[in-house]
One Martini backbone bead per residue (centre of mass of N, CA, C, O) as a GRO file, in nm:
protein
  261
    1UNK     BB    1   0.081   0.027   0.021
    2UNK     BB    2   0.087   0.349  -0.059
    3UNK     BB    3   0.247   0.673   0.044
    4UNK     BB    4   0.149   1.011   0.003
    5UNK     BB    5   0.389   1.290   0.049
    6UNK     BB    6   0.370   1.598   0.151
    7UNK     BB    7   0.595   1.884   0.133
    8UNK     BB    8   0.488   2.181   0.321
    9UNK     BB    9   0.570   2.545   0.260
   10UNK     BB   10   0.523   2.891   0.208
   11UNK     BB   11   0.806   2.899   0.328
   12UNK     BB   12   1.129   2.952   0.300
   13UNK     BB   13   1.393   2.802   0.458
   14UNK     BB   14   1.286   2.526   0.629
   15UNK     BB   15   1.398   2.234   0.522
   16UNK     BB   16   1.252   2.081   0.307
   17UNK     BB   17   1.452   1.932   0.095
   18UNK     BB   18   1.610   1.791   0.321
   19UNK     BB   19   1.371   1.642   0.436
   20UNK     BB   20   1.301   1.492   0.149
   21UNK     BB   21   1.586   1.326   0.129
   22UNK     BB   22   1.610   1.206   0.427
   23UNK     BB   23   1.346   1.047   0.437
   24UNK     BB   24   1.370   0.886   0.158
   25UNK     BB   25   1.641   0.743   0.217
   26UNK     BB   26   1.558   0.635   0.504
   27UNK     BB   27   1.337   0.442   0.397
   28UNK     BB   28   1.513   0.277   0.193
   29UNK     BB   29   1.713   0.188   0.427
   30UNK     BB   30   1.437   0.010   0.550
   31UNK     BB   31   1.314  -0.111   0.242
   32UNK     BB   32   1.191   0.096   0.079
   33UNK     BB   33   1.013   0.218  -0.210
   34UNK     BB   34   1.115   0.537  -0.374
   35UNK     BB   35   0.963   0.842  -0.451
   36UNK     BB   36   1.062   1.138  -0.589
   37UNK     BB   37   0.919   1.477  -0.606
   38UNK     BB   38   0.959   1.773  -0.809
   39UNK     BB   39   0.756   2.081  -0.744
   40UNK     BB   40   0.985   2.286  -0.825
   41UNK     BB   41   1.128   2.517  -1.047
   42UNK     BB   42   1.404   2.529  -0.895
   43UNK     BB   43   1.499   2.226  -0.835
   44UNK     BB   44   1.629   2.168  -0.555
   45UNK     BB   45   1.612   1.854  -0.540
   46UNK     BB   46   1.760   1.778  -0.795
   47UNK     BB   47   2.024   1.927  -0.690
   48UNK     BB   48   2.063   1.759  -0.430
   49UNK     BB   49   2.093   1.480  -0.608
   50UNK     BB   50   2.300   1.584  -0.832
   51UNK     BB   51   2.139   1.775  -1.073
   52UNK     BB   52   2.278   2.072  -1.173
   53UNK     BB   53   2.109   2.088  -1.467
   54UNK     BB   54   1.780   2.093  -1.489
   55UNK     BB   55   1.727   2.313  -1.742
   56UNK     BB   56   1.855   2.068  -1.952
   57UNK     BB   57   1.643   1.882  -1.930
   58UNK     BB   58   1.411   1.699  -2.126
   59UNK     BB   59   1.313   1.569  -1.884
   60UNK     BB   60   1.000   1.633  -1.662
   61UNK     BB   61   0.747   1.688  -1.494
   62UNK     BB   62   0.658   1.916  -1.727
   63UNK     BB   63   0.606   1.682  -1.925
   64UNK     BB   64   0.393   1.494  -1.786
   65UNK     BB   65   0.189   1.709  -1.760
   66UNK     BB   66   0.152   1.788  -2.069
   67UNK     BB   67   0.058   1.494  -2.140
   68UNK     BB   68  -0.204   1.518  -1.970
   69UNK     BB   69  -0.324   1.778  -2.090
   70UNK     BB   70  -0.297   1.665  -2.415
   71UNK     BB   71  -0.353   1.332  -2.419
   72UNK     BB   72  -0.069   1.172  -2.401
   73UNK     BB   73   0.200   0.981  -2.361
   74UNK     BB   74   0.381   0.877  -2.114
   75UNK     BB   75   0.738   0.953  -1.994
   76UNK     BB   76   0.824   0.784  -1.724
   77UNK     BB   77   1.094   0.634  -1.785
   78UNK     BB   78   1.268   0.877  -1.903
   79UNK     BB   79   1.227   1.064  -1.618
   80UNK     BB   80   1.336   0.863  -1.421
   81UNK     BB   81   1.566   0.859  -1.168
   82UNK     BB   82   1.857   0.676  -1.050
   83UNK     BB   83   1.975   0.667  -0.726
   84UNK     BB   84   2.255   0.560  -0.538
   85UNK     BB   85   2.050   0.553  -0.256
   86UNK     BB   86   1.769   0.407  -0.358
   87UNK     BB   87   1.612   0.651  -0.532
   88UNK     BB   88   1.374   0.802  -0.695
   89UNK     BB   89   1.325   1.057  -0.972
   90UNK     BB   90   1.142   1.346  -1.030
   91UNK     BB   91   1.208   1.625  -1.206
   92UNK     BB   92   1.286   1.971  -1.202
   93UNK     BB   93   1.201   2.297  -1.370
   94UNK     BB   94   1.127   2.602  -1.541
   95UNK     BB   95   0.882   2.459  -1.680
   96UNK     BB   96   0.679   2.466  -1.435
   97UNK     BB   97   0.586   2.771  -1.465
   98UNK     BB   98   0.432   2.735  -1.715
   99UNK     BB   99   0.217   2.525  -1.603
  100UNK     BB  100   0.064   2.706  -1.427
  101UNK     BB  101  -0.046   2.884  -1.658
  102UNK     BB  102  -0.179   2.612  -1.835
  103UNK     BB  103  -0.386   2.527  -1.616
  104UNK     BB  104  -0.612   2.747  -1.610
  105UNK     BB  105  -0.743   2.577  -1.884
  106UNK     BB  106  -0.763   2.309  -1.754
  107UNK     BB  107  -0.895   2.027  -1.683
  108UNK     BB  108  -0.884   1.952  -1.374
  109UNK     BB  109  -0.617   2.133  -1.243
  110UNK     BB  110  -0.617   1.990  -0.955
  111UNK     BB  111  -0.557   1.666  -1.120
  112UNK     BB  112  -0.314   1.604  -1.278
  113UNK     BB  113  -0.098   1.468  -1.060
  114UNK     BB  114  -0.272   1.263  -0.968
  115UNK     BB  115  -0.285   1.089  -1.229
  116UNK     BB  116   0.012   1.009  -1.221
  117UNK     BB  117   0.035   0.912  -0.921
  118UNK     BB  118  -0.179   0.665  -0.944
  119UNK     BB  119   0.014   0.486  -1.155
  120UNK     BB  120   0.268   0.483  -0.929
  121UNK     BB  121   0.199   0.343  -0.680
  122UNK     BB  122   0.236   0.018  -0.749
  123UNK     BB  123   0.585   0.083  -0.725
  124UNK     BB  124   0.535   0.202  -0.420
  125UNK     BB  125   0.550   0.291  -0.096
  126UNK     BB  126   0.681   0.580  -0.156
  127UNK     BB  127   0.570   0.926  -0.206
  128UNK     BB  128   0.760   1.233  -0.243
  129UNK     BB  129   0.686   1.564  -0.206
  130UNK     BB  130   0.817   1.877  -0.329
  131UNK     BB  131   0.720   2.186  -0.259
  132UNK     BB  132   0.663   2.480  -0.320
  133UNK     BB  133   0.677   2.831  -0.162
  134UNK     BB  134   0.365   2.796  -0.209
  135UNK     BB  135  -0.018   2.839  -0.289
  136UNK     BB  136  -0.050   2.708  -0.563
  137UNK     BB  137  -0.113   2.494  -0.844
  138UNK     BB  138   0.109   2.296  -0.738
  139UNK     BB  139   0.029   2.257  -0.442
  140UNK     BB  140  -0.243   2.156  -0.480
  141UNK     BB  141  -0.177   1.907  -0.672
  142UNK     BB  142  -0.018   1.775  -0.415
  143UNK     BB  143  -0.256   1.753  -0.217
  144UNK     BB  144  -0.474   1.621  -0.404
  145UNK     BB  145  -0.261   1.335  -0.404
  146UNK     BB  146  -0.241   1.318  -0.105
  147UNK     BB  147  -0.236   1.161   0.237
  148UNK     BB  148  -0.019   1.379   0.333
  149UNK     BB  149   0.130   1.631   0.542
  150UNK     BB  150   0.438   1.755   0.573
  151UNK     BB  151   0.547   2.017   0.824
  152UNK     BB  152   0.798   2.242   0.796
  153UNK     BB  153   0.959   2.432   1.089
  154UNK     BB  154   1.095   2.677   1.192
  155UNK     BB  155   1.255   2.789   1.477
  156UNK     BB  156   1.045   3.066   1.453
  157UNK     BB  157   0.801   3.303   1.467
  158UNK     BB  158   0.716   3.331   1.158
  159UNK     BB  159   0.687   3.053   1.067
  160UNK     BB  160   0.476   2.973   1.261
  161UNK     BB  161   0.265   3.189   1.174
  162UNK     BB  162   0.233   3.062   0.874
  163UNK     BB  163   0.071   2.807   0.936
  164UNK     BB  164  -0.224   2.891   0.937
  165UNK     BB  165  -0.253   2.904   0.623
  166UNK     BB  166  -0.189   2.626   0.552
  167UNK     BB  167  -0.405   2.478   0.715
  168UNK     BB  168  -0.636   2.606   0.562
  169UNK     BB  169  -0.574   2.516   0.291
  170UNK     BB  170  -0.576   2.191   0.363
  171UNK     BB  171  -0.894   2.205   0.431
  172UNK     BB  172  -0.981   2.287   0.144
  173UNK     BB  173  -0.887   2.036   0.009
  174UNK     BB  174  -1.012   1.823   0.164
  175UNK     BB  175  -1.323   1.926   0.097
  176UNK     BB  176  -1.298   1.968  -0.242
  177UNK     BB  177  -1.048   1.730  -0.326
  178UNK     BB  178  -0.942   1.537  -0.053
  179UNK     BB  179  -1.087   1.355   0.193
  180UNK     BB  180  -0.802   1.192   0.298
  181UNK     BB  181  -0.660   1.424   0.397
  182UNK     BB  182  -0.359   1.460   0.631
  183UNK     BB  183  -0.160   1.534   0.882
  184UNK     BB  184   0.143   1.418   0.975
  185UNK     BB  185   0.314   1.683   1.047
  186UNK     BB  186   0.520   1.875   1.267
  187UNK     BB  187   0.829   1.989   1.166
  188UNK     BB  188   1.104   2.090   1.353
  189UNK     BB  189   1.363   2.319   1.235
  190UNK     BB  190   1.673   2.448   1.327
  191UNK     BB  191   1.722   2.369   1.627
  192UNK     BB  192   1.850   2.591   1.893
  193UNK     BB  193   1.912   2.420   2.223
  194UNK     BB  194   2.082   2.675   2.349
  195UNK     BB  195   1.820   2.826   2.333
  196UNK     BB  196   1.536   2.973   2.458
  197UNK     BB  197   1.388   3.050   2.186
  198UNK     BB  198   1.356   2.771   2.070
  199UNK     BB  199   1.208   2.648   2.307
  200UNK     BB  200   0.969   2.864   2.298
  201UNK     BB  201   0.887   2.761   2.003
  202UNK     BB  202   0.799   2.474   2.067
  203UNK     BB  203   0.604   2.524   2.291
  204UNK     BB  204   0.415   2.680   2.102
  205UNK     BB  205   0.363   2.452   1.915
  206UNK     BB  206   0.266   2.245   2.128
  207UNK     BB  207   0.028   2.428   2.223
  208UNK     BB  208  -0.137   2.507   1.965
  209UNK     BB  209  -0.141   2.192   1.797
  210UNK     BB  210  -0.137   1.916   1.956
  211UNK     BB  211  -0.430   1.847   1.978
  212UNK     BB  212  -0.486   1.826   1.654
  213UNK     BB  213  -0.182   1.799   1.585
  214UNK     BB  214   0.106   1.627   1.493
  215UNK     BB  215   0.412   1.662   1.680
  216UNK     BB  216   0.727   1.579   1.626
  217UNK     BB  217   0.952   1.448   1.858
  218UNK     BB  218   1.126   1.522   1.630
  219UNK     BB  219   1.420   1.732   1.582
  220UNK     BB  220   1.595   1.965   1.387
  221UNK     BB  221   1.903   2.048   1.408
  222UNK     BB  222   2.137   2.245   1.395
  223UNK     BB  223   2.330   2.244   1.081
  224UNK     BB  224   2.613   2.257   0.878
  225UNK     BB  225   2.613   1.990   0.749
  226UNK     BB  226   2.322   1.995   0.634
  227UNK     BB  227   2.369   2.258   0.450
  228UNK     BB  228   2.600   2.092   0.277
  229UNK     BB  229   2.494   1.842   0.126
  230UNK     BB  230   2.353   1.961  -0.134
  231UNK     BB  231   2.655   1.953  -0.270
  232UNK     BB  232   2.681   1.625  -0.281
  233UNK     BB  233   2.397   1.473  -0.378
  234UNK     BB  234   2.265   1.370  -0.087
  235UNK     BB  235   2.296   1.266   0.209
  236UNK     BB  236   2.355   1.268   0.549
  237UNK     BB  237   2.456   0.966   0.585
  238UNK     BB  238   2.709   0.986   0.382
  239UNK     BB  239   2.827   1.280   0.479
  240UNK     BB  240   2.729   1.246   0.831
  241UNK     BB  241   2.652   0.965   0.996
  242UNK     BB  242   2.753   1.094   1.296
  243UNK     BB  243   2.550   1.315   1.316
  244UNK     BB  244   2.277   1.476   1.450
  245UNK     BB  245   2.097   1.487   1.180
  246UNK     BB  246   2.103   1.192   1.117
  247UNK     BB  247   1.949   1.087   1.367
  248UNK     BB  248   1.707   1.267   1.331
  249UNK     BB  249   1.615   1.160   1.049
  250UNK     BB  250   1.578   0.859   1.145
  251UNK     BB  251   1.358   0.916   1.358
  252UNK     BB  252   1.160   1.017   1.175
  253UNK     BB  253   1.141   0.776   1.010
  254UNK     BB  254   1.017   0.612   1.212
  255UNK     BB  255   0.781   0.758   1.272
  256UNK     BB  256   0.658   0.738   0.983
  257UNK     BB  257   0.635   0.417   1.014
  258UNK     BB  258   0.452   0.388   1.244
  259UNK     BB  259   0.206   0.534   1.139
  260UNK     BB  260   0.169   0.271   0.917
  261UNK     BB  261   0.077   0.047   1.117
   0.00000   0.00000   0.00000
């Protein structure tokens, strides 16, 4: 039974892509078959996986979505990339920006991505979608096809305040497009436990949301190594396996797996 998890926050710089990479590869290390989908025109996930020039790729998520819009054969085999750490990737590039414009006039425009993802479910245990940092049409598409949403939030006041808007959007998508959608959990990232400020923010998130939304027990610590890893084109497990960020992401992986039991 495949689970589709959208990793979403309309605020950038909260550790969204890093969390996608390390959760996905963490699940693969636990023996799961994992597909990562880059749904951001900036191609951050694609670049983080070691593909440095996504704009030069002939096939990407944009290609597949245009195939669906134009009712053409899907070039899925040509689009999926196989990463050395055991996960598959559907890359993204700047062409995805044009897709958002094209979708305005498309039939069932919020469900284009779902029609593709539903065809891929039988081949994977987990499909993880890295959403763009906005609540535009691509993000709505991701939420419309996901089983759950994982929300990374930087342990700082403004990112936490921005959560309310995202939670409202998730509620609207659940009501109008995807009744099974739930929130996988809120993941606190870039936590500097040496400061009272970070501890206060953590408490604020727990107090505000934990009654109605799962807040992961795992917090991702502030780590220079974790921010460096995207240059290496792989996971924190291969770059800094004994570091605190690697242990944190493995703990997160275990929490996500437990949720599926």
